[in-house]
């Protein structure tokens, strides 16, 4: 397999982008990434698009060629392929792009992620996001993603003594970081009191424990490592790209508080890259719900089982820590346009490793991790990115 | 890139499978393919699933891990990834499975295609299938796939003198072949009079010019060619796998009667495999509409531009011809469960090349082609399969 580098990165701001259509945001992110890679669109061989539910949301399937068409690239011999894995669609698209370049079949590939969630009412978007859980065992009985994550939170509190206050530290740190991110959906700092005093969504989770519904798109350009210097002064090597899966329904898991798919993907990724969690200076992890972030920290190997809540509250993943988590603001503050999330995480890590992150730069970061899940963890994807010069 | 072989093939019957759920048909096809490949599920590294619209049809996204879960394989370190490209979803999934094995990242991969269309009313399924055309320029104004293909048919008749009777020969041959296929949705022979006398859908296309809405699933197992003999007496080599795309909306094409995406994918596939159309003994092509089959024969290089109608009516693609087209009965008679089509075409060709097709066997076939399109041809996929022993 060839070594694969990220040679370009771009993204739109995330938020309620009522003035922009799905095709417009997809194209904006892609062009930013192509310009960043100094790549002519004629050199492009394929386009992978992560998207969760454009069929249900926009009555438009078949969207990968749509974006290529509206980018003016139809007829340029670019294969266009959509990949879907619920909220992990973006990261899974990145995995496919990685394999496509690693195989030698394609030299230059754009991987995009895009979602337009605010063109439908919130309850519709929430119902559709619930379709990433098990329809026959969960959704049909009214279970929603926040409801399912609330079960995980209750169990984590029961088994490990995790507290409501510890959970609340997750969105507080997210908003503090989002305040430094010009692309973030939310740029306001919040306090523990705000989180604890907010209305409940599914107890113990309140409004601020749940990431928002956002519009947005992100894109990276991948190419062979040995050509990368032609395009990018600081190419970032993809050191590992791993996808794993688990049961769709929570109740079929061995335990509620461990996502086996995350454990598997992370273990394989670290083994392949000959690295350990302690080597990671910057990580973008899936904090779609505050409890999801705590569970992820344990499953990824950044915290001992049951200890993530206490560690997080102590600032063990804040700026200055050995591993800084979610400098972008994460899904909570940067935003959560489902299919775009996994690609946006890659954009953030790539910019961090290049040293381009301004106010929220993690100094000297050389190894970065992204972690993206679908549903309640039936899909988990882990990527490792390395700065090599 | 490693050489890739198909070492297993399986499919459900196609039709109105009211007694079977989506997850059940997915699993049945997959297990058939695994048994055929003499592959233990523990050896499986990844699962690619082609599916057009389970979100809109079943309120269930995130379906690749769902099928793996219900197959009892969650936690077996199998990555599960859904790919969508409208009616070409199955063939695009096959392309991804091919790249995954070719890259060396995965050794053994199941590629499945599945769709359940008869659990919703026909008008709903038709509306959803229309979402593979351009929503903003076509579908929103009421254009449906049959309506768009009717424009292509009118233009082909105008430019080349193709007749209504010539179009009608396509479904007549399809039903004649379907009658010999135990998995086919329709196994009744029909006559020219039946086709010409049927009610119009979008003139000049009538009921019998349009492939049905079907349920069904198909699967193939891919592995490295140099290991293939351990699993399959007659492994079939994938000689080429090409995806190309074009504008979403018909009106943005250079001409209505040529699908540039098919032309590009076919040209690249034949060049890569160092073969020509005349070398192909068996082809499964996209006959979702009778006119689509005629256009495809020209775009793939099996007929000169404008001559496909006359040639088809003369039996130039019927059993006994140099290239036999759609021995399975095609989308018209075997059936059209969108996301399953591209994989079912591969299953048919693989069985033909192995000499296992019974009554409908194309004698001595050694090179086979599959051709699958999404929407009105914004995506086209061409595969070449070769028997090597």
XYZ file of C-alpha atoms in Angstrom:
778
model
C 0.000 0.000 0.000
C 1.170 3.498 -0.835
C 1.542 6.083 1.893
C -1.220 8.688 1.760
C -0.982 12.368 2.664
C -3.511 15.114 3.283
C -2.376 17.928 0.986
C -5.369 20.251 1.209
C -8.075 21.170 3.697
C -11.120 23.430 3.624
C -14.432 23.975 5.357
C -17.406 26.309 5.505
C -18.490 27.855 8.759
C -20.936 25.616 10.605
C -24.318 26.850 11.771
C -27.710 27.792 10.414
C -26.678 28.561 6.840
C -30.088 29.560 5.533
C -28.581 31.554 2.701
C -26.669 28.587 1.249
C -27.911 25.392 -0.410
C -26.498 21.911 0.015
C -24.720 22.068 -3.328
C -23.250 25.485 -2.525
C -21.686 24.479 0.782
C -20.305 21.262 -0.723
C -18.612 23.204 -3.483
C -17.257 25.924 -1.191
C -15.470 23.422 1.051
C -14.141 21.435 -1.904
C -12.721 24.452 -3.716
C -11.046 25.719 -0.541
C -9.349 22.333 -0.194
C -8.288 22.219 -3.869
C -6.823 25.737 -3.677
C -5.013 24.821 -0.467
C -3.565 21.781 -2.271
C -2.567 23.810 -5.313
C -4.295 21.092 -7.310
C -5.987 21.778 -10.611
C -9.423 20.192 -10.758
C -8.241 18.432 -13.927
C -5.807 16.409 -11.821
C -8.634 15.109 -9.663
C -9.501 11.405 -10.064
C -12.314 10.831 -7.596
C -14.613 12.450 -5.078
C -15.919 10.758 -1.937
C -18.801 12.413 -0.124
C -19.904 11.618 3.414
C -23.559 12.440 3.977
C -26.114 10.950 6.346
C -29.570 11.613 5.019
C -29.956 13.931 2.031
C -32.665 11.613 0.734
C -34.869 12.100 3.785
C -33.829 15.702 4.407
C -33.815 17.145 0.884
C -35.507 14.485 -1.275
C -32.208 14.245 -3.122
C -30.244 10.987 -3.330
C -27.322 10.465 -5.684
C -25.611 13.581 -4.348
C -21.954 12.857 -5.027
C -22.267 13.402 -8.804
C -24.551 16.353 -8.017
C -21.758 18.188 -6.201
C -19.246 17.329 -8.940
C -21.744 18.585 -11.534
C -22.304 21.905 -9.769
C -18.554 22.275 -9.324
C -18.314 22.248 -13.120
C -16.443 18.941 -13.150
C -18.960 16.613 -14.832
C -17.254 15.043 -17.807
C -13.771 15.474 -16.293
C -13.409 11.743 -15.597
C -13.973 12.146 -11.884
C -15.690 9.230 -10.145
C -18.134 10.500 -7.511
C -19.206 8.270 -4.663
C -21.353 8.867 -1.593
C -20.686 6.953 1.608
C -23.134 6.742 4.527
C -22.657 5.548 8.092
C -24.980 7.802 10.099
C -23.035 10.441 11.994
C -19.782 8.711 10.998
C -20.410 9.185 7.276
C -17.610 11.743 6.898
C -14.957 9.616 8.572
C -15.993 6.547 6.591
C -15.738 8.567 3.378
C -12.227 9.542 4.470
C -11.439 5.843 4.948
C -12.600 5.126 1.385
C -10.580 8.004 -0.026
C -7.562 6.730 1.874
C -7.981 3.202 0.445
C -8.488 4.590 -3.064
C -5.150 6.437 -2.991
C -3.354 3.699 -1.031
C -4.421 1.137 -3.655
C -2.847 3.127 -6.481
C -6.154 3.185 -8.390
C -6.459 6.942 -7.877
C -3.761 9.550 -7.335
C -5.745 12.577 -6.184
C -9.006 12.370 -4.340
C -11.222 14.935 -2.633
C -13.057 13.674 0.426
C -15.962 15.889 1.371
C -18.588 15.790 4.062
C -21.753 17.864 3.909
C -25.127 18.049 5.591
C -27.998 20.528 5.484
C -30.131 20.014 8.581
C -31.859 23.343 9.080
C -34.005 23.235 5.931
C -36.464 20.968 7.746
C -38.114 21.469 11.150
C -35.981 20.394 14.154
C -38.314 17.528 15.042
C -37.957 16.133 11.517
C -34.166 16.376 11.672
C -34.189 14.707 15.091
C -36.447 11.903 13.861
C -34.128 11.353 10.914
C -31.059 11.326 13.134
C -32.833 8.665 15.191
C -32.925 6.482 12.079
C -29.210 5.809 12.701
C -30.223 3.731 15.742
C -32.007 0.385 15.317
C -35.401 1.121 13.776
C -37.007 -2.198 14.775
C -35.659 -2.381 18.350
C -35.247 1.268 19.306
C -36.563 4.094 17.123
C -39.982 2.570 16.456
C -40.654 2.573 20.203
C -39.788 6.237 20.455
C -36.145 5.966 21.476
C -34.129 8.964 20.290
C -30.371 9.435 20.266
C -30.448 11.669 23.392
C -32.706 9.125 25.093
C -30.302 6.293 24.332
C -27.263 8.294 25.437
C -29.089 9.165 28.645
C -29.183 5.426 29.422
C -25.432 5.280 28.907
C -24.958 8.295 31.184
C -27.097 6.828 33.970
C -25.139 3.588 33.817
C -21.785 5.374 33.846
C -22.902 7.363 36.908
C -24.114 4.182 38.618
C -21.046 2.071 37.889
C -18.288 4.643 38.294
C -19.697 7.475 40.362
C -19.536 9.936 37.484
C -21.452 13.062 38.473
C -23.815 15.445 36.710
C -21.265 18.213 37.300
C -18.491 16.220 35.639
C -20.665 15.751 32.551
C -21.298 19.480 32.478
C -17.595 20.233 32.147
C -17.626 18.768 28.621
C -19.828 21.469 27.012
C -18.208 24.198 29.091
C -14.767 23.349 27.646
C -16.313 22.928 24.163
C -17.787 26.428 24.206
C -14.537 27.893 25.559
C -12.751 26.444 22.524
C -15.549 27.312 20.087
C -15.181 30.949 21.149
C -11.761 30.892 19.462
C -12.982 29.233 16.253
C -14.331 31.550 13.524
C -16.105 28.596 11.835
C -17.921 27.465 14.975
C -21.701 27.319 15.257
C -21.485 28.592 18.860
C -18.846 31.133 19.849
C -20.211 32.059 23.275
C -18.550 30.884 26.482
C -20.854 29.211 28.973
C -20.549 28.326 32.661
C -21.276 25.185 34.657
C -24.347 26.956 36.028
C -25.708 27.460 32.496
C -25.357 23.764 31.714
C -26.792 22.591 35.037
C -29.671 25.039 34.923
C -30.752 24.291 31.354
C -33.910 22.380 30.585
C -33.696 18.588 30.369
C -33.664 16.750 27.029
C -33.411 13.224 28.397
C -32.296 13.201 32.000
C -29.542 13.490 33.107
C -28.764 15.186 29.764
C -29.892 18.766 29.324
C -29.936 21.127 26.378
C -26.236 21.900 26.688
C -25.210 18.226 26.865
C -26.454 17.694 23.309
C -24.658 18.920 20.199
C -26.785 21.093 17.893
C -28.244 20.457 14.443
C -25.985 22.378 12.046
C -25.448 22.953 8.358
C -21.921 22.743 7.042
C -19.352 21.115 4.829
C -15.690 20.208 5.023
C -13.192 18.716 2.569
C -9.665 17.373 2.378
C -7.518 16.511 -0.626
C -5.568 13.265 -0.461
C -2.619 12.253 -2.611
C 0.363 9.913 -2.605
C 2.902 10.851 0.094
C 5.820 10.813 -2.329
C 4.190 13.518 -4.485
C 2.852 15.538 -1.593
C 5.648 18.109 -1.365
C 4.743 19.371 -4.834
C 1.417 20.519 -3.446
C 1.851 21.339 0.175
C 4.762 22.597 2.246
C 3.668 20.563 5.256
C 1.893 17.445 4.038
C 0.279 15.417 6.799
C 0.623 11.646 6.605
C -2.373 9.450 7.398
C -0.715 7.031 9.809
C -3.822 4.860 10.295
C -7.425 4.670 9.103
C -9.640 2.153 10.871
C -13.375 1.417 10.772
C -15.091 -0.993 13.169
C -18.679 -1.835 13.971
C -20.898 -3.085 16.763
C -24.538 -3.995 17.339
C -27.035 -1.346 16.259
C -29.168 -1.556 19.419
C -27.666 -0.581 22.783
C -29.425 -3.443 24.534
C -27.486 -5.992 22.519
C -24.120 -4.749 23.782
C -22.049 -6.511 26.409
C -22.083 -3.336 28.457
C -23.594 0.096 27.982
C -20.545 2.127 28.945
C -18.031 0.704 26.466
C -18.237 1.206 22.721
C -16.516 -1.916 21.421
C -16.279 -0.402 17.947
C -14.232 2.512 19.282
C -12.015 0.174 21.322
C -11.363 -2.019 18.274
C -10.732 0.813 15.818
C -8.399 2.615 18.252
C -6.441 -0.498 19.172
C -5.924 -1.383 15.491
C -4.990 2.179 14.589
C -2.379 2.539 17.340
C -0.927 -0.897 16.531
C -0.632 -0.077 12.821
C 1.030 3.262 13.526
C 3.266 1.850 16.299
C 2.077 4.584 18.592
C 0.176 4.832 21.892
C -2.529 7.199 23.181
C 0.114 9.086 25.195
C 1.821 10.074 21.923
C -1.224 12.043 20.726
C -1.037 15.798 21.301
C -4.328 16.755 19.692
C -7.545 14.747 19.410
C -10.898 15.568 17.874
C -13.386 13.163 19.403
C -17.116 12.594 19.078
C -18.871 14.659 21.766
C -22.312 14.552 20.194
C -23.483 14.110 23.803
C -21.404 15.005 26.863
C -21.458 11.385 28.008
C -20.297 10.245 24.554
C -17.099 12.276 25.004
C -16.357 10.733 28.403
C -16.951 7.194 27.128
C -14.789 7.915 24.072
C -11.875 9.125 26.213
C -11.909 5.766 27.991
C -12.438 3.665 24.867
C -9.639 5.468 23.001
C -7.194 4.878 25.854
C -6.875 8.490 27.010
C -8.465 7.747 30.399
C -8.725 4.698 32.619
C -12.177 3.064 32.671
C -14.508 5.048 34.898
C -12.066 7.880 35.487
C -12.850 10.150 32.529
C -15.396 12.312 34.339
C -13.048 13.250 37.175
C -10.110 13.757 34.804
C -12.092 15.949 32.445
C -13.345 18.123 35.304
C -9.718 18.591 36.422
C -8.816 19.972 32.994
C -6.814 16.918 31.942
C -7.830 17.456 28.299
C -7.820 21.241 28.190
C -5.208 23.481 26.535
C -1.838 22.797 28.105
C -2.583 19.128 28.782
C -0.567 16.244 27.295
C -3.478 15.555 24.942
C -5.719 18.492 24.073
C -9.225 17.339 23.183
C -11.494 19.121 20.707
C -9.680 22.407 20.185
C -12.204 23.110 17.395
C -14.995 23.216 19.960
C -16.074 19.718 18.976
C -19.514 18.749 17.788
C -20.994 20.707 20.696
C -19.611 24.140 19.794
C -18.122 23.897 16.303
C -21.333 22.171 15.268
C -22.802 18.911 14.105
C -23.718 18.688 10.436
C -23.751 14.888 10.642
C -21.996 13.771 7.451
C -19.515 16.657 7.605
C -18.287 15.990 11.138
C -15.666 13.329 10.403
C -14.100 15.410 7.648
C -14.175 18.620 9.706
C -12.312 16.779 12.467
C -9.615 15.908 9.938
C -9.456 19.541 8.762
C -8.932 20.727 12.361
C -6.224 18.154 13.101
C -4.416 18.823 9.826
C -4.368 22.573 10.529
C -3.198 21.946 14.104
C -0.339 19.739 12.891
C 0.635 22.392 10.353
C 0.624 25.011 13.124
C -2.104 27.114 11.480
C -4.686 27.190 14.262
C -4.072 30.663 15.600
C -5.555 31.338 19.009
C -6.428 27.712 19.626
C -3.116 26.200 18.409
C -1.821 23.203 20.364
C 1.891 24.050 20.450
C 4.212 21.625 18.716
C 1.550 19.032 17.894
C 2.962 16.256 15.690
C 0.494 13.387 16.118
C -3.264 13.885 15.945
C -6.286 11.608 16.274
C -9.864 11.848 15.047
C -12.749 9.756 16.360
C -16.197 9.747 14.801
C -19.173 7.512 15.539
C -22.500 6.679 13.923
C -25.726 6.247 15.914
C -24.857 5.091 19.423
C -21.624 3.527 18.222
C -22.591 0.821 15.723
C -19.882 2.425 13.599
C -16.670 3.927 14.965
C -13.821 5.348 12.925
C -10.357 6.306 14.164
C -7.720 8.111 12.111
C -4.171 9.010 13.096
C -2.425 11.902 11.352
C 1.269 12.602 11.579
C 3.418 15.575 10.730
C 6.563 14.176 9.110
C 8.680 17.296 8.579
C -2.384 -3.094 -6.928
C -3.205 -6.708 -6.130
C -5.325 -8.703 -8.523
C -8.813 -9.270 -7.147
C -11.054 -12.301 -7.653
C -14.718 -13.014 -7.054
C -14.687 -16.211 -4.985
C -18.320 -16.373 -3.916
C -21.737 -15.309 -5.194
C -25.258 -15.425 -3.832
C -28.644 -13.786 -4.232
C -32.252 -13.970 -3.100
C -35.034 -14.243 -5.582
C -36.237 -10.827 -6.729
C -39.863 -9.773 -6.524
C -42.467 -8.758 -3.974
C -40.912 -10.372 -0.920
C -43.580 -9.395 1.581
C -42.605 -12.205 3.943
C -39.002 -11.038 4.297
C -37.547 -7.907 5.903
C -34.640 -5.825 4.633
C -32.236 -7.330 7.150
C -33.379 -10.863 6.296
C -32.777 -10.562 2.562
C -29.398 -8.904 3.140
C -28.293 -11.762 5.348
C -29.612 -14.505 3.047
C -27.623 -13.216 0.068
C -24.485 -12.695 2.142
C -24.522 -16.154 3.675
C -25.069 -17.792 0.277
C -22.001 -15.960 -1.001
C -19.879 -16.889 2.049
C -20.842 -20.568 1.763
C -20.082 -20.489 -1.955
C -16.646 -19.042 -1.112
C -16.005 -21.620 1.620
C -15.076 -18.635 3.764
C -15.588 -18.594 7.501
C -17.212 -15.365 8.633
C -14.233 -14.949 10.992
C -11.995 -14.462 7.963
C -14.095 -11.553 6.779
C -12.502 -8.091 7.031
C -15.110 -5.737 5.640
C -18.627 -5.464 4.255
C -19.720 -2.987 1.584
C -23.430 -2.485 1.063
C -25.018 -0.823 -1.943
C -28.409 0.668 -1.120
C -30.276 3.588 -2.637
C -32.782 4.863 -0.125
C -33.373 2.870 3.051
C -33.631 6.147 4.934
C -36.585 7.362 2.893
C -38.079 3.898 2.357
C -37.684 2.325 5.803
C -36.685 5.215 8.104
C -33.458 3.335 8.665
C -30.080 4.833 7.829
C -26.777 3.323 8.955
C -27.729 -0.033 7.486
C -24.354 -1.605 6.778
C -23.604 -2.295 10.452
C -27.264 -3.304 10.826
C -26.845 -6.193 8.385
C -23.540 -7.229 9.980
C -25.219 -7.129 13.406
C -28.137 -9.302 12.321
C -25.712 -11.698 10.664
C -24.200 -12.243 14.120
C -20.927 -10.628 13.129
C -20.892 -7.488 15.303
C -17.687 -7.512 17.312
C -15.885 -9.678 14.745
C -13.733 -6.762 13.564
C -15.648 -6.350 10.339
C -15.860 -2.807 9.001
C -19.311 -2.151 7.516
C -19.807 0.609 4.977
C -22.812 1.706 2.910
C -22.325 3.229 -0.513
C -25.033 5.129 -2.426
C -25.223 6.224 -6.046
C -28.924 5.923 -6.856
C -29.629 2.867 -9.013
C -25.864 2.323 -9.389
C -25.336 1.875 -5.645
C -24.579 -1.839 -5.973
C -21.950 -1.431 -8.672
C -20.294 1.444 -6.822
C -20.150 -0.717 -3.679
C -18.448 -3.387 -5.800
C -15.932 -0.770 -6.940
C -15.163 0.078 -3.294
C -14.809 -3.582 -2.347
C -12.483 -4.065 -5.300
C -10.296 -1.097 -4.220
C -10.251 -2.321 -0.618
C -8.847 -5.730 -1.621
C -6.611 -4.303 -4.370
C -5.042 -1.909 -1.856
C -4.044 -4.746 0.468
C -5.888 -3.126 3.397
C -8.422 -5.943 3.442
C -8.087 -9.547 2.300
C -11.682 -10.747 2.248
C -14.641 -8.499 1.630
C -18.342 -9.145 1.086
C -20.047 -6.729 -1.279
C -23.798 -6.774 -0.911
C -26.628 -4.889 -2.534
C -30.126 -4.788 -1.056
C -33.328 -2.836 -1.467
C -36.845 -3.232 -0.108
C -39.215 -1.254 -2.308
C -42.574 -2.929 -1.807
C -43.028 -1.964 1.855
C -44.189 1.480 0.755
C -46.872 2.407 -1.809
C -45.700 2.395 -5.441
C -46.114 6.147 -5.800
C -43.854 6.682 -2.789
C -41.201 4.367 -4.206
C -41.451 6.108 -7.575
C -41.124 9.532 -5.969
C -38.051 8.342 -4.077
C -36.511 6.855 -7.207
C -37.028 10.265 -8.815
C -34.775 11.747 -6.132
C -31.833 10.249 -8.061
C -32.451 12.860 -10.767
C -31.747 16.543 -10.147
C -34.161 17.712 -7.473
C -33.802 21.437 -8.218
C -33.925 21.229 -12.012
C -36.020 18.127 -12.656
C -37.855 16.331 -9.844
C -39.311 19.444 -8.220
C -41.110 20.256 -11.490
C -42.631 16.806 -11.609
C -40.107 15.058 -13.830
C -39.912 11.344 -13.077
C -37.369 8.816 -14.306
C -39.774 7.385 -16.928
C -40.594 10.925 -18.049
C -36.922 11.785 -18.466
C -36.182 8.545 -20.311
C -39.146 9.233 -22.589
C -37.354 12.411 -23.704
C -34.290 10.331 -24.533
C -36.436 7.862 -26.469
C -38.139 10.590 -28.512
C -34.806 12.092 -29.404
C -33.312 8.717 -30.387
C -36.338 8.078 -32.620
C -36.022 11.542 -34.158
C -32.275 11.441 -34.765
C -31.825 7.814 -35.811
C -35.207 6.536 -36.928
C -35.492 4.133 -34.025
C -39.049 2.788 -33.929
C -41.560 1.998 -31.211
C -41.427 -1.653 -32.310
C -37.651 -1.784 -31.942
C -37.939 -0.504 -28.363
C -40.523 -3.180 -27.666
C -38.068 -5.948 -28.545
C -36.044 -5.130 -25.403
C -38.673 -6.248 -22.845
C -39.733 -9.177 -25.051
C -36.205 -10.610 -24.960
C -35.910 -9.776 -21.251
C -39.030 -11.766 -20.378
C -37.894 -14.669 -22.590
C -34.690 -14.853 -20.532
C -36.444 -14.239 -17.209
C -38.603 -17.282 -17.913
C -35.446 -19.374 -17.523
C -34.290 -17.690 -14.295
C -35.676 -19.094 -11.037
C -34.747 -15.871 -9.186
C -36.534 -13.569 -11.623
C -39.372 -11.263 -10.588
C -41.179 -12.010 -13.889
C -40.992 -15.474 -15.435
C -43.704 -15.069 -18.056
C -42.904 -14.692 -21.737
C -44.526 -11.742 -23.466
C -45.070 -10.773 -27.101
C -44.517 -7.587 -29.073
C -48.286 -7.130 -29.079
C -48.369 -7.162 -25.279
C -45.734 -4.439 -25.095
C -47.281 -2.306 -27.832
C -50.786 -2.660 -26.455
C -49.953 -1.834 -22.843
C -50.938 1.441 -21.245
C -48.534 4.378 -21.540
C -46.332 5.486 -18.654
C -44.586 8.358 -20.416
C -44.998 8.152 -24.159
C -43.479 6.474 -26.094
C -42.711 4.276 -23.059
C -45.437 1.947 -21.860
C -45.808 -0.276 -18.821
C -43.577 -2.980 -20.297
C -40.794 -0.552 -21.237
C -40.198 0.187 -17.563
C -38.487 -2.176 -15.131
C -40.529 -2.993 -12.018
C -40.062 -2.021 -8.364
C -38.662 -5.143 -6.695
C -37.315 -6.332 -3.374
C -34.114 -8.330 -3.385
C -30.504 -8.706 -2.379
C -27.314 -10.054 -3.919
C -23.765 -10.519 -2.659
C -20.293 -11.465 -3.842
C -17.177 -12.323 -1.882
C -13.922 -10.769 -3.069
C -10.406 -11.867 -2.182
C -6.848 -11.667 -3.471
C -6.421 -13.571 -6.749
C -3.385 -15.484 -5.504
C -5.391 -16.982 -2.623
C -8.528 -17.549 -4.630
C -7.998 -21.205 -5.510
C -8.208 -22.112 -1.823
C -11.815 -20.991 -1.861
C -13.194 -21.488 -5.316
C -12.452 -23.958 -8.089
C -13.149 -21.336 -10.757
C -12.272 -17.921 -9.351
C -13.274 -15.038 -11.602
C -10.806 -12.197 -11.961
C -12.052 -8.596 -11.925
C -10.268 -7.304 -15.009
C -11.514 -3.716 -14.639
C -13.701 -1.636 -12.315
C -14.526 1.878 -13.479
C -16.862 4.592 -12.188
C -17.582 7.790 -14.111
C -20.062 10.607 -13.719
C -21.952 13.210 -15.704
C -24.344 16.095 -15.091
C -27.349 15.248 -12.950
C -29.912 16.968 -15.171
C -30.519 15.690 -18.698
C -30.795 19.235 -20.058
C -27.202 19.991 -19.146
C -25.842 17.177 -21.331
C -24.183 17.727 -24.696
C -26.729 15.392 -26.246
C -29.641 13.407 -24.882
C -28.860 10.120 -26.576
C -25.330 9.571 -25.301
C -24.477 8.859 -21.698
C -20.960 10.270 -21.418
C -20.450 8.532 -18.091
C -21.041 5.133 -19.715
C -18.764 5.989 -22.630
C -15.972 7.077 -20.265
C -16.279 4.141 -17.874
C -16.390 1.623 -20.728
C -13.478 3.134 -22.612
C -11.319 3.143 -19.485
C -12.339 -0.402 -18.555
C -11.544 -1.864 -21.973
C -8.223 0.010 -22.097
C -7.197 -1.242 -18.655
C -8.110 -4.829 -19.500
C -6.587 -4.646 -23.011
C -9.839 -5.927 -24.462
C -12.520 -4.679 -26.833
C -16.323 -4.930 -26.835
C -16.127 -7.741 -29.415
C -14.287 -9.888 -26.843
C -17.263 -9.884 -24.451
C -19.459 -12.985 -24.611
C -21.914 -12.064 -21.879
C -23.072 -8.632 -20.741
C -25.518 -7.554 -18.071
C -26.527 -4.001 -18.925
C -28.875 -1.465 -17.405
C -32.283 -1.839 -19.063
C -34.254 0.042 -16.428
C -36.105 1.462 -19.449
C -36.122 -0.094 -22.909
C -34.492 3.006 -24.368
C -31.795 2.876 -21.682
C -30.725 -0.540 -22.958
C -30.457 0.666 -26.564
C -28.445 3.742 -25.566
C -26.189 1.579 -23.374
C -25.431 -0.829 -26.245
C -24.162 2.129 -28.261
C -22.283 3.789 -25.401
C -20.586 0.535 -24.423
C -19.413 -0.081 -27.990
C -21.631 -3.081 -28.781
C -23.541 -1.199 -31.489
C -22.758 1.683 -33.785
C -24.427 5.000 -32.847
C -28.063 4.963 -33.891
C -28.061 1.310 -34.957
C -28.921 -0.395 -31.671
C -32.682 -0.521 -32.258
C -32.431 -2.300 -35.586
C -29.716 -4.646 -34.340
C -31.634 -5.562 -31.208
C -34.782 -6.313 -33.186
C -32.739 -8.630 -35.435
C -31.666 -10.663 -32.391
C -28.069 -9.426 -32.450
C -27.876 -9.693 -28.635
C -30.014 -12.792 -28.111
C -28.760 -16.293 -27.217
C -26.392 -17.478 -29.918
C -25.075 -13.984 -30.675
C -21.438 -12.931 -30.331
C -22.396 -10.989 -27.208
C -25.439 -12.194 -25.302
C -27.102 -9.363 -23.396
C -28.952 -9.784 -20.105
C -29.292 -13.556 -19.868
C -30.630 -13.013 -16.327
C -33.660 -11.231 -17.754
C -32.117 -7.860 -16.849
C -33.736 -5.244 -14.666
C -36.948 -5.655 -16.655
C -37.561 -9.341 -15.895
C -35.117 -10.401 -13.169
C -36.166 -7.273 -11.322
C -35.024 -3.919 -10.096
C -34.305 -3.618 -6.385
C -32.231 -0.476 -6.983
C -29.195 -0.925 -4.746
C -29.033 -4.668 -5.412
C -28.952 -4.440 -9.207
C -25.229 -3.852 -9.716
C -24.297 -6.735 -7.459
C -26.889 -9.082 -8.986
C -25.411 -8.337 -12.412
C -22.023 -9.443 -11.069
C -23.566 -12.615 -9.631
C -25.081 -13.481 -13.036
C -21.861 -12.858 -14.941
C -19.755 -14.806 -12.431
C -22.092 -17.801 -12.674
C -22.096 -17.551 -16.481
C -18.293 -17.517 -16.581
C -18.197 -20.520 -14.251
C -20.660 -22.346 -16.537
C -23.324 -22.680 -13.835
C -26.257 -20.964 -15.508
C -28.231 -24.002 -16.598
C -30.908 -23.322 -19.185
C -29.696 -19.798 -19.867
C -25.946 -20.592 -20.034
C -23.955 -18.684 -22.648
C -21.692 -21.481 -23.905
C -17.963 -21.014 -23.345
C -18.202 -17.486 -21.967
C -14.805 -16.274 -20.710
C -15.174 -12.472 -20.596
C -18.196 -10.757 -19.091
C -19.257 -7.146 -18.609
C -21.642 -5.424 -16.213
C -23.056 -1.932 -16.679
C -25.092 -0.134 -14.041
C -26.297 3.470 -13.964
C -27.760 5.849 -11.400
C -30.589 8.263 -12.218
C -30.494 9.110 -15.912
C -26.769 8.397 -16.062
C -25.090 10.878 -13.714
C -23.260 7.797 -12.487
C -22.189 4.884 -14.679
C -20.162 1.879 -13.600
C -18.560 -0.735 -15.828
C -16.905 -3.936 -14.626
C -15.110 -6.580 -16.662
C -14.858 -10.124 -15.321
C -12.576 -12.785 -16.728
C -12.374 -16.528 -16.339
C -8.682 -17.366 -16.052
C -8.690 -21.200 -15.942
